[in-house]
PDB file of C-alpha atoms and ligand atoms in Angstrom:
ATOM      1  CA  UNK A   1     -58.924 100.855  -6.094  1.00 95.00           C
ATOM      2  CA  UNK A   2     -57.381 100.077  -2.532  1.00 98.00           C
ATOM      3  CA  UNK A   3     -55.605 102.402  -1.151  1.00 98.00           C
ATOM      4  CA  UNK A   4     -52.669 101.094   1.351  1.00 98.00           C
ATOM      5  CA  UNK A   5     -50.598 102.975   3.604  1.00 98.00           C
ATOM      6  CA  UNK A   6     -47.955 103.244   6.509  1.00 98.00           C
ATOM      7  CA  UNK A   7     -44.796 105.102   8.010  1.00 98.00           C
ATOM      8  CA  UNK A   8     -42.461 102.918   5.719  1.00 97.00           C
ATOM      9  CA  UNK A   9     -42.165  99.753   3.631  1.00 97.00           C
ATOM     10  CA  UNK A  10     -43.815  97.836   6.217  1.00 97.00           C
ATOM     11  CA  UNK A  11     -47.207  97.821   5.011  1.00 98.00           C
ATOM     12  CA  UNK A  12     -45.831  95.797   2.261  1.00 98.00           C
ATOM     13  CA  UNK A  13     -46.271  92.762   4.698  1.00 98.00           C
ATOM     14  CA  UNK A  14     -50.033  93.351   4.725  1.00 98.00           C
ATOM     15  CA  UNK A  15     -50.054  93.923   1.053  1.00 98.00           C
ATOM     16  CA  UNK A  16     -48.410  90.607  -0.232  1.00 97.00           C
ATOM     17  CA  UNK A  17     -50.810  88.812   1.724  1.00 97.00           C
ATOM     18  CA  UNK A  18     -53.376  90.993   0.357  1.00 97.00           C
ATOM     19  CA  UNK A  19     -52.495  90.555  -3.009  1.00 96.00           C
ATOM     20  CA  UNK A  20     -52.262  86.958  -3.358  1.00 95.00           C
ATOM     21  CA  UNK A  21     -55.881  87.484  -2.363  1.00 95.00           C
ATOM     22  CA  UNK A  22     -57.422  89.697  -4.737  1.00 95.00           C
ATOM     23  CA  UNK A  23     -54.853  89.729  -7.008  1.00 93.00           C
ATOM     24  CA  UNK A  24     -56.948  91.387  -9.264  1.00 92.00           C
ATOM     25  CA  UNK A  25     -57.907  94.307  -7.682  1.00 95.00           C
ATOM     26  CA  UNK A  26     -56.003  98.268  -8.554  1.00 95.00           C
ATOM     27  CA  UNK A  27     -53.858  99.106  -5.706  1.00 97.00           C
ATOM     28  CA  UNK A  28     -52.619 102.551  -4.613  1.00 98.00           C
ATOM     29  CA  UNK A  29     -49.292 102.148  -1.711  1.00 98.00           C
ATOM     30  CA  UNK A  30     -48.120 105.670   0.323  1.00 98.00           C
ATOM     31  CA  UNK A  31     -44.759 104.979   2.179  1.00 98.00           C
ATOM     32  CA  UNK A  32     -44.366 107.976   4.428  1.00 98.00           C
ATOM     33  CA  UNK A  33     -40.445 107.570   4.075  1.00 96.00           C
ATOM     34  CA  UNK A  34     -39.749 110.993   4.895  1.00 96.00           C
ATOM     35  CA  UNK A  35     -41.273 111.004   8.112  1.00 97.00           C
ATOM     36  CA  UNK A  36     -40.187 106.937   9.194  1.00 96.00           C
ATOM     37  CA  UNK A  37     -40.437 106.041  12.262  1.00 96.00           C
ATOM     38  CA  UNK A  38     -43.928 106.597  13.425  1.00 95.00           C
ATOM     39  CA  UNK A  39     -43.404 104.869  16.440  1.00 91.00           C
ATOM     40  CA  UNK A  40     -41.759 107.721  19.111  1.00 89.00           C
ATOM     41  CA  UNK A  41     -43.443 110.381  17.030  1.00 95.00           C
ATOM     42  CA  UNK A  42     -46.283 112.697  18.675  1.00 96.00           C
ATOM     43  CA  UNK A  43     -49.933 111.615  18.694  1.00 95.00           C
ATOM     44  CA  UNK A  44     -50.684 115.167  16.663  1.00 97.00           C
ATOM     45  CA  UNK A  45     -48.289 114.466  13.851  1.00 98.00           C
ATOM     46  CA  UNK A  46     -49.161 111.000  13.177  1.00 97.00           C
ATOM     47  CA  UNK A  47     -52.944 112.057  12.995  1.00 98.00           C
ATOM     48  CA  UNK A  48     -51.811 115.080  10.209  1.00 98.00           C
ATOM     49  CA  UNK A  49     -50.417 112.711   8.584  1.00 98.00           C
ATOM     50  CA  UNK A  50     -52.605 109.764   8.132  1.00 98.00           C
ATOM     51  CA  UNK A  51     -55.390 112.258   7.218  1.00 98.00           C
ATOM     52  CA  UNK A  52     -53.332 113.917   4.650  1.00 98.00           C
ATOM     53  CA  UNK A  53     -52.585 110.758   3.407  1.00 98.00           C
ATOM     54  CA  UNK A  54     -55.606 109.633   3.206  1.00 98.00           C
ATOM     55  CA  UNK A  55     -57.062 113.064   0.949  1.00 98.00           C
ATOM     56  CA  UNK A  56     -53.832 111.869  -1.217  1.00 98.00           C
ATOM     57  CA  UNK A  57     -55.344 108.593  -1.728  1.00 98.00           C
ATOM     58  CA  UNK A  58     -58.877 109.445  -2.008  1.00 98.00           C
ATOM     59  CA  UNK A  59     -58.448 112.041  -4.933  1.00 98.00           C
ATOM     60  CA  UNK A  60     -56.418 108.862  -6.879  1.00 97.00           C
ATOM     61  CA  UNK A  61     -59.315 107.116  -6.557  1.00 96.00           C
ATOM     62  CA  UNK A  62     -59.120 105.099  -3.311  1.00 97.00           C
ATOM     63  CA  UNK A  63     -62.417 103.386  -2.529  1.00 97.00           C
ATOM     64  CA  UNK A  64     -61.217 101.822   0.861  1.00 98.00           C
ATOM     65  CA  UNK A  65     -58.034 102.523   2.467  1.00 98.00           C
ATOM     66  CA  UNK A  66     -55.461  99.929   4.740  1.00 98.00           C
ATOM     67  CA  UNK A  67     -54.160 101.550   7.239  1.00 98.00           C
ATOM     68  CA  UNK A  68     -51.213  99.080   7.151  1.00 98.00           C
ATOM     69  CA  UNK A  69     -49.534 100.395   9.941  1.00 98.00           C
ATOM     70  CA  UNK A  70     -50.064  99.519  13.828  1.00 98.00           C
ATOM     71  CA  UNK A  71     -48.991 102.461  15.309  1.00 97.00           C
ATOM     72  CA  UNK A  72     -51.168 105.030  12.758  1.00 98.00           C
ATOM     73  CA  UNK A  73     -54.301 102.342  13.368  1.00 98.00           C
ATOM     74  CA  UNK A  74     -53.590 102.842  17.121  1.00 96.00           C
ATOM     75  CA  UNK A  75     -53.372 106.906  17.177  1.00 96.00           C
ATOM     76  CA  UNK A  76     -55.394 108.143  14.565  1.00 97.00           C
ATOM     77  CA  UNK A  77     -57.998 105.429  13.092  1.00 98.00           C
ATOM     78  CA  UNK A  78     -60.458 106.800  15.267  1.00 97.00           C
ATOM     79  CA  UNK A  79     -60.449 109.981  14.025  1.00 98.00           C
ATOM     80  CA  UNK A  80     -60.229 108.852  10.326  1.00 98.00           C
ATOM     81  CA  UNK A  81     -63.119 107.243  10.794  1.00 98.00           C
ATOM     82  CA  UNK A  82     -65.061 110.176  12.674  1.00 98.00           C
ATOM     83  CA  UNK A  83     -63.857 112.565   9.464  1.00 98.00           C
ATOM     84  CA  UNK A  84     -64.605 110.068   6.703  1.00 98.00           C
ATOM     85  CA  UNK A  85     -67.900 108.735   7.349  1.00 98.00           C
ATOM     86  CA  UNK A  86     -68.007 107.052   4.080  1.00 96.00           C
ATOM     87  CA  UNK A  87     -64.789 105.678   3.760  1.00 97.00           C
ATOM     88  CA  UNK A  88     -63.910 102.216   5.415  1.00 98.00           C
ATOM     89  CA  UNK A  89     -60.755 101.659   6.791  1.00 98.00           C
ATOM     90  CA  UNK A  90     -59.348  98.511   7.652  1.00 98.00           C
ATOM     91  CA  UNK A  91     -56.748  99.014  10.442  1.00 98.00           C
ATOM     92  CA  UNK A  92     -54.084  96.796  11.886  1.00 97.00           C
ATOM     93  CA  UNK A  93     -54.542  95.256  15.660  1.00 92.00           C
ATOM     94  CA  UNK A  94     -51.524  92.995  17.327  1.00 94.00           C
ATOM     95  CA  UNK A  95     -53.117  89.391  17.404  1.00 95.00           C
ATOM     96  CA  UNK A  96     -53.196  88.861  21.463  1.00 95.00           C
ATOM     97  CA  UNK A  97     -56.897  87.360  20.894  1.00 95.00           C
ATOM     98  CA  UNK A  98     -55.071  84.341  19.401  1.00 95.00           C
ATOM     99  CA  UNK A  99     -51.914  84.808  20.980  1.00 97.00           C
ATOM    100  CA  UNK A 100     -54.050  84.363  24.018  1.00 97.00           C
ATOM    101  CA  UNK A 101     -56.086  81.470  22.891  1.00 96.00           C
ATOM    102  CA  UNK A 102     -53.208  79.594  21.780  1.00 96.00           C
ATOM    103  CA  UNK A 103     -50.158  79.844  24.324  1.00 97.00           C
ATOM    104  CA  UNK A 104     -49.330  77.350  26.759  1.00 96.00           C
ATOM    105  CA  UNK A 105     -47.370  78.780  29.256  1.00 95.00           C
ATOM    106  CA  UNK A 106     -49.655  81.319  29.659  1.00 97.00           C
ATOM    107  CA  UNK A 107     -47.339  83.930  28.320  1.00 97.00           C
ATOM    108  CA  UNK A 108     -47.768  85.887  25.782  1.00 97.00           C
ATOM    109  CA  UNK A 109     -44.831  88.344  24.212  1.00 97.00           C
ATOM    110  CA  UNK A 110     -45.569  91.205  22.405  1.00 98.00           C
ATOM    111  CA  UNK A 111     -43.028  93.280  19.751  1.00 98.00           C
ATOM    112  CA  UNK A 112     -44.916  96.680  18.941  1.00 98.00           C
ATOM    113  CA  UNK A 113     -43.248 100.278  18.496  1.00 96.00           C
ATOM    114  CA  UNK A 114     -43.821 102.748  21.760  1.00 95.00           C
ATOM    115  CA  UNK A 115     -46.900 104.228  19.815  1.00 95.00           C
ATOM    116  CA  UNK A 116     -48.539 101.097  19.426  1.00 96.00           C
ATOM    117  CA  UNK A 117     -47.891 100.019  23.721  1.00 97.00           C
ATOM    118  CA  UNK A 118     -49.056 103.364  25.464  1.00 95.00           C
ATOM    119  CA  UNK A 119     -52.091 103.489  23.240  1.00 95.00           C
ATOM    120  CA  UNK A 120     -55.446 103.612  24.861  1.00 95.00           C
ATOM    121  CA  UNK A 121     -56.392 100.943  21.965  1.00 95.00           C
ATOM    122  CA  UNK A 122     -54.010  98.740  22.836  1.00 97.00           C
ATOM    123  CA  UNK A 123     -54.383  98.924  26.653  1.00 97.00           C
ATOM    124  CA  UNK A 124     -58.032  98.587  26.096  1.00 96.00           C
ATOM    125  CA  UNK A 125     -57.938  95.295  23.956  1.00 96.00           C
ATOM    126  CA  UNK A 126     -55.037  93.618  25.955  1.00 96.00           C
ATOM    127  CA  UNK A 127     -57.459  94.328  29.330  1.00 97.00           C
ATOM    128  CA  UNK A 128     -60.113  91.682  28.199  1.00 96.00           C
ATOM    129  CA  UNK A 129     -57.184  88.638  28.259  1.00 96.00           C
ATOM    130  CA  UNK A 130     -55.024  90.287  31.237  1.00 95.00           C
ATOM    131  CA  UNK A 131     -57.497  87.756  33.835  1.00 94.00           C
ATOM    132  CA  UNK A 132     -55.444  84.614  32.629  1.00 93.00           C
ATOM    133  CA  UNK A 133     -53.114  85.694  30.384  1.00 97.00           C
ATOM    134  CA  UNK A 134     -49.630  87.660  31.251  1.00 97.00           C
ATOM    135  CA  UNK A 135     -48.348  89.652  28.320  1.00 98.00           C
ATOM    136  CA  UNK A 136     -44.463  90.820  28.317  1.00 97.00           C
ATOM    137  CA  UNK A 137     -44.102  93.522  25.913  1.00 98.00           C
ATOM    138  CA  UNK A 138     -41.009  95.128  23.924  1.00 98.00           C
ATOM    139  CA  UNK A 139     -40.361  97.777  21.937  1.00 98.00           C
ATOM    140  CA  UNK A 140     -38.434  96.472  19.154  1.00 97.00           C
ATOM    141  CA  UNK A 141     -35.899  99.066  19.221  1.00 97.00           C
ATOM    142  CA  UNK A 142     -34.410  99.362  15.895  1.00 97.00           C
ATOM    143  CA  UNK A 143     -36.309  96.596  13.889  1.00 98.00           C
ATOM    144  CA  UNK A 144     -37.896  99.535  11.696  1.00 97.00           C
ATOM    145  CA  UNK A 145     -34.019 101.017  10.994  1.00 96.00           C
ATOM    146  CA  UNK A 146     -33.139  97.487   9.840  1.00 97.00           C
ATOM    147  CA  UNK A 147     -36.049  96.928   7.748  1.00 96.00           C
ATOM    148  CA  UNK A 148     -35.535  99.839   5.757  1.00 95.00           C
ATOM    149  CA  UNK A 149     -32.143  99.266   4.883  1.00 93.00           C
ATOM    150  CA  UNK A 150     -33.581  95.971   3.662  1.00 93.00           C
ATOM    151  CA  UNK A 151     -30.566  94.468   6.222  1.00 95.00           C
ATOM    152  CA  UNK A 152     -32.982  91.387   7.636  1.00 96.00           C
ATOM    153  CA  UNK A 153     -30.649  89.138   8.053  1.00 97.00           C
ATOM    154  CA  UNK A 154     -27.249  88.790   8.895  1.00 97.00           C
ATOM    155  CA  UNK A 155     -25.167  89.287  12.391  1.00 97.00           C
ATOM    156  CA  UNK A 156     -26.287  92.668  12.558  1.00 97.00           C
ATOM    157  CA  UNK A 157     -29.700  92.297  12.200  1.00 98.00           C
ATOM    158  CA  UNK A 158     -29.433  88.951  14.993  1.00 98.00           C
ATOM    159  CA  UNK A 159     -28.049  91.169  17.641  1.00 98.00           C
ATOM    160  CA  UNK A 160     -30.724  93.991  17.245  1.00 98.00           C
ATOM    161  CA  UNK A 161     -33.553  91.299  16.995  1.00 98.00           C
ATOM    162  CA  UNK A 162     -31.892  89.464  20.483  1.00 98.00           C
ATOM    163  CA  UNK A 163     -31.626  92.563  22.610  1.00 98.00           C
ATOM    164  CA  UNK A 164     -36.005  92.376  22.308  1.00 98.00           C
ATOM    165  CA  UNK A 165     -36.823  89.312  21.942  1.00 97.00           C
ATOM    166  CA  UNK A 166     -34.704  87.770  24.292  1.00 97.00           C
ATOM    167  CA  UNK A 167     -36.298  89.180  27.330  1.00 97.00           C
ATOM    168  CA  UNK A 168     -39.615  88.245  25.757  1.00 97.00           C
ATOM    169  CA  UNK A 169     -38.285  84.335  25.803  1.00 96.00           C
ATOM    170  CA  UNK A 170     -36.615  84.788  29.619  1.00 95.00           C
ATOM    171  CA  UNK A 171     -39.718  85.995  30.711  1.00 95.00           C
ATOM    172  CA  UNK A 172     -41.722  82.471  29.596  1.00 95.00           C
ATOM    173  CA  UNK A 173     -43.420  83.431  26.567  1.00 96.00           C
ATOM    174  CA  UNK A 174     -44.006  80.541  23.670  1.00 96.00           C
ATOM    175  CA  UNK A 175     -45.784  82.839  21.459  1.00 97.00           C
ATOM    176  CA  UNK A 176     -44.240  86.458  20.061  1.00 97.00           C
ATOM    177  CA  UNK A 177     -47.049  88.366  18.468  1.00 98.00           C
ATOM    178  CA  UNK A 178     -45.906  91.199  15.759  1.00 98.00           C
ATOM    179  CA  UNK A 179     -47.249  94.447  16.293  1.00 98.00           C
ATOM    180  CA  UNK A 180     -45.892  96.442  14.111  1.00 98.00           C
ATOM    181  CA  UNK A 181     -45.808  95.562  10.259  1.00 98.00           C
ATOM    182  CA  UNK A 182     -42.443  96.036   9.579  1.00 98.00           C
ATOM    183  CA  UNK A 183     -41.376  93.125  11.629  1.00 98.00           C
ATOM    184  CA  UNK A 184     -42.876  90.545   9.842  1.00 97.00           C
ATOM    185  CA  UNK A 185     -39.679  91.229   7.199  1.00 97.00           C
ATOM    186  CA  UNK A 186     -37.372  89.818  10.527  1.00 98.00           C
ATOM    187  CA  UNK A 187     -38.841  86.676  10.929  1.00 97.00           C
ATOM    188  CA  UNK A 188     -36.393  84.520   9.703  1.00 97.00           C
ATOM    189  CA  UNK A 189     -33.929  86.357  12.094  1.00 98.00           C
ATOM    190  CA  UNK A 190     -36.585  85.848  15.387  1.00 97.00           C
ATOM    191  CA  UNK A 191     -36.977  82.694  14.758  1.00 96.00           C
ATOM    192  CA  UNK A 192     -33.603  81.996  14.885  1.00 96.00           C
ATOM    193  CA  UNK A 193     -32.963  84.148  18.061  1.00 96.00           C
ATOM    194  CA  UNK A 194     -35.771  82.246  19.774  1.00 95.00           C
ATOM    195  CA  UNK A 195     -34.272  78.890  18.689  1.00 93.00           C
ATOM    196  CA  UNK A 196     -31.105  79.197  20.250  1.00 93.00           C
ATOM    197  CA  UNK A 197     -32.092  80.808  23.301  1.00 91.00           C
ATOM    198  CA  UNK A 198     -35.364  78.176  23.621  1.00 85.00           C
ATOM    199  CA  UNK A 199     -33.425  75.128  22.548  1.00 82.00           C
ATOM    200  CA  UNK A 200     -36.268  72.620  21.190  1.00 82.00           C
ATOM    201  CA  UNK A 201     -38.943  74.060  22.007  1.00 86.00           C
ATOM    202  CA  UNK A 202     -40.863  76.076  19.324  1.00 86.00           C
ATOM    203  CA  UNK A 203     -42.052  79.582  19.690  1.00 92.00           C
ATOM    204  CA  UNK A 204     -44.681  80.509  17.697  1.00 96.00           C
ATOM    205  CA  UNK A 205     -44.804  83.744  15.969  1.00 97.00           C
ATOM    206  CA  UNK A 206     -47.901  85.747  14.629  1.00 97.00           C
ATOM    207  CA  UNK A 207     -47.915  88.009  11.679  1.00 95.00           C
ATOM    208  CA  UNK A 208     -51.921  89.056  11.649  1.00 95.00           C
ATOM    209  CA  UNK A 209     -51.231  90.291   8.380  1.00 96.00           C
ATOM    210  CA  UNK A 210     -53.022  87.077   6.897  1.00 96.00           C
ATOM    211  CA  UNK A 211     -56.265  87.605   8.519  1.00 96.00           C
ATOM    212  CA  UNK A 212     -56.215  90.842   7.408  1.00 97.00           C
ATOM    213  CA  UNK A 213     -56.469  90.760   3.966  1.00 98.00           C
ATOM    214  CA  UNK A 214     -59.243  88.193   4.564  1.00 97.00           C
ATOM    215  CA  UNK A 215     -60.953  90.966   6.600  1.00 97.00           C
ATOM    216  CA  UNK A 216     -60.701  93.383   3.965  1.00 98.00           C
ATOM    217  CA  UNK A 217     -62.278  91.032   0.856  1.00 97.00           C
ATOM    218  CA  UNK A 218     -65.123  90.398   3.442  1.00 97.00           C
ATOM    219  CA  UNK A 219     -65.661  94.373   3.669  1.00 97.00           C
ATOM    220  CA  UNK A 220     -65.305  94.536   0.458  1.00 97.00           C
ATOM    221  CA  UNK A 221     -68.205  92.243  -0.169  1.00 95.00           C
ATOM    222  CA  UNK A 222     -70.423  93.607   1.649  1.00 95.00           C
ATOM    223  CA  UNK A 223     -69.783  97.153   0.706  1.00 94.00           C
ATOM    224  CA  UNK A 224     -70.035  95.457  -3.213  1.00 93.00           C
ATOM    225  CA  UNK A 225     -66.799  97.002  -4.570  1.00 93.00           C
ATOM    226  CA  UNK A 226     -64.821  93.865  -4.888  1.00 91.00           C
ATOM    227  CA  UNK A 227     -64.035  92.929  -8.868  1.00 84.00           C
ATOM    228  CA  UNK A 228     -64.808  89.811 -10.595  1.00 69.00           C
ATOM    229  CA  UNK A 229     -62.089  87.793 -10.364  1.00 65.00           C
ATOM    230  CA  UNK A 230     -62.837  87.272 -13.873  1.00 64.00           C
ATOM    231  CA  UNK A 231     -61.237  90.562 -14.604  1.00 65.00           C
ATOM    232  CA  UNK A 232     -57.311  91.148 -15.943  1.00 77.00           C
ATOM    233  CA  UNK A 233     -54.625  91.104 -13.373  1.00 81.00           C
ATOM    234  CA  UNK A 234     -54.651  94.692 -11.353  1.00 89.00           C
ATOM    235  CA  UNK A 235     -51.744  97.135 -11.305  1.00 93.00           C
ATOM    236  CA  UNK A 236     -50.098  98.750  -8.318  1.00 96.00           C
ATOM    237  CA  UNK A 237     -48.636 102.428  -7.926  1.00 97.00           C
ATOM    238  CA  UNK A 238     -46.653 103.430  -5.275  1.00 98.00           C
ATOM    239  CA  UNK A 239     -45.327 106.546  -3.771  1.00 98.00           C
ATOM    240  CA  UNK A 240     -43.237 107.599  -1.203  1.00 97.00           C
ATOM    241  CA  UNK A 241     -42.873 111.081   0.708  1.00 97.00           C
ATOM    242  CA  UNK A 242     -39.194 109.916   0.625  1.00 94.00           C
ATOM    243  CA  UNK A 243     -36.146 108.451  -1.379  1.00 90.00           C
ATOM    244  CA  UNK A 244     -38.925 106.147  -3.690  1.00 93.00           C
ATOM    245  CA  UNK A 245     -36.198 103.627  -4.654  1.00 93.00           C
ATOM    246  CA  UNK A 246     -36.467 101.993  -0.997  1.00 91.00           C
ATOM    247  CA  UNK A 247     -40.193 101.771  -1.838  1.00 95.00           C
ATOM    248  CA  UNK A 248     -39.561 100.379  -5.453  1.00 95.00           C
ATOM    249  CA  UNK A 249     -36.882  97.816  -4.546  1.00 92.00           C
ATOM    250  CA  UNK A 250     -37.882  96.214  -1.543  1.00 92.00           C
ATOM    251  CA  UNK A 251     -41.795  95.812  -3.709  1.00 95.00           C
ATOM    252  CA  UNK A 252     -40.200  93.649  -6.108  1.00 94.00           C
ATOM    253  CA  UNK A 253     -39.171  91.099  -2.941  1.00 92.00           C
ATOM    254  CA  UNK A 254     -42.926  90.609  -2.124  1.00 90.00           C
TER     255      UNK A 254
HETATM  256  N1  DGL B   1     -44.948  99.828  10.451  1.00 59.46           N
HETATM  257  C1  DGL B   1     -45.455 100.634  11.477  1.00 59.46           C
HETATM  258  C2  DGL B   1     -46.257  99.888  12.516  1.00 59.46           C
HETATM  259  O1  DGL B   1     -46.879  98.918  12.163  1.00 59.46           O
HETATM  260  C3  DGL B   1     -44.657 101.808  11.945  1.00 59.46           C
HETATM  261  C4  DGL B   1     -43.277 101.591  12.409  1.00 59.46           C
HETATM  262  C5  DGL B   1     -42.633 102.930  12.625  1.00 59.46           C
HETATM  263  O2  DGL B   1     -42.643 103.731  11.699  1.00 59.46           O
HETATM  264  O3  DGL B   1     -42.148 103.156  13.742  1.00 59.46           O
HETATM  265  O4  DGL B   1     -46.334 100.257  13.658  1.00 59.46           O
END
């Protein structure tokens, strides 16, 4: 069984990609609801929690856990990994490696709670491109909020999305990398920011949420729990720490 978890119904970006590609693996999905947003909270409580969660999904039978979540992978992966030695986690990184590979302009924007931006992690993996490569970065202040609500599109959501991604697009980026997994759910409502404030011209947007789940089959092949996708179709549970009709809604859209 996989194991899957994050602050919110984020995760369930990584997990529809995941899940058209071993759809017929058992799946286990913890939305810490009661405790969304991760992203201002302190470096202490986000590391209780994802190792609480984790004991939760280990004793349901958990194999290998996603730690669909940017800002938990950035804080506290490290120390999952240091106090479960035999458990493999497959964390979440924002995509600058092809961000940086791929932009023309030479500017790469990045969307990412404040967890994710001042975490040694990130500073770390951004240094290696930071030679060529300029990176604006925004906190997209109150893209989680929306998400939630399940309010993605819409005026509303267009004038929260423009307050962050429009500096992003002044500042001469072509390519908006998603750090944070709930964003993904906006996309429809960046692209259309970015379209009418970069009038034919295309921004490209990356959701690393693909190469993810291709990740986590490889681990799984290697560490030889992966079923035979000669098997029946799997089954999901989910739980939340909060209101679990969010959670149970917004799964049936993915
Ligand atoms: N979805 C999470 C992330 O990828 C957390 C967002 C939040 O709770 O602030 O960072």
């Amino acid at each position: 069984m996989i194991g899957i978890f994050d602050s919110g119904v984020g995760g369930l970006s990584v997990f529809r990609e995941i899940k058209k590609l071993l759809p017929e693996e058992n799946y286990i999905y913890y939305s810490d609801s009661a405790n969304c947003p991760y992203g201002e909270k302190p470096k202490e409580f986000i590391i209780k929690r994802a190792k609480e969660i984790t004991d939760f999904l280990l004793s349901q039978g958990a194999e290998i856990i996603v730690v669909a979540c940017n800002t938990a992978t950035a804080i506290a992966v490290k120390t999952l990994r240091e106090n479960y030695p035999d458990i493999r986690f497959i964390g979440m990184e924002p995509a600058i490696k092809p961000a940086a590979k791929m932009t023309q302009s030479g500017v790469v924007g990045v969307l990412a709670t404040a967890g994710t931006l001042r975490s040694d992690k990130y500073l770390n993996h951004k240094a290696k491109y930071t030679d060529n490569i300029k990176f604006i970065e925004h906190i997209g202040e109150g893209f989680v909020q929306l998400v939630e609500k399940g309010n993605v599109t819409g005026p509303e959501a267009e004038s929260v999305v423009a307050e962050s991604v429009i500096p992003l697009l002044e500042g001469g980026s072509d390519i908006i990398v998603l750090g944070c997994t709930h964003y993904p759910f906006l996309l429809e409502t960046i692209q259309k920011v970015s379209e009418q404030n970069r009038p034919g011209q295309i921004t490209q947007i990356i959701d690393p949420a693909p190469a993810i789940a291709r990740h986590l089959k490889e681990v799984m092949e290697e560490e030889g729990i992966l079923k035979s996708s000669y098997d029946a179709p799997g089954h999901t549970v989910l739980h939340s720490s909060g209101d679990p009709t969010i959670l149970e809604n917004f799964f049936k859209t993915i």
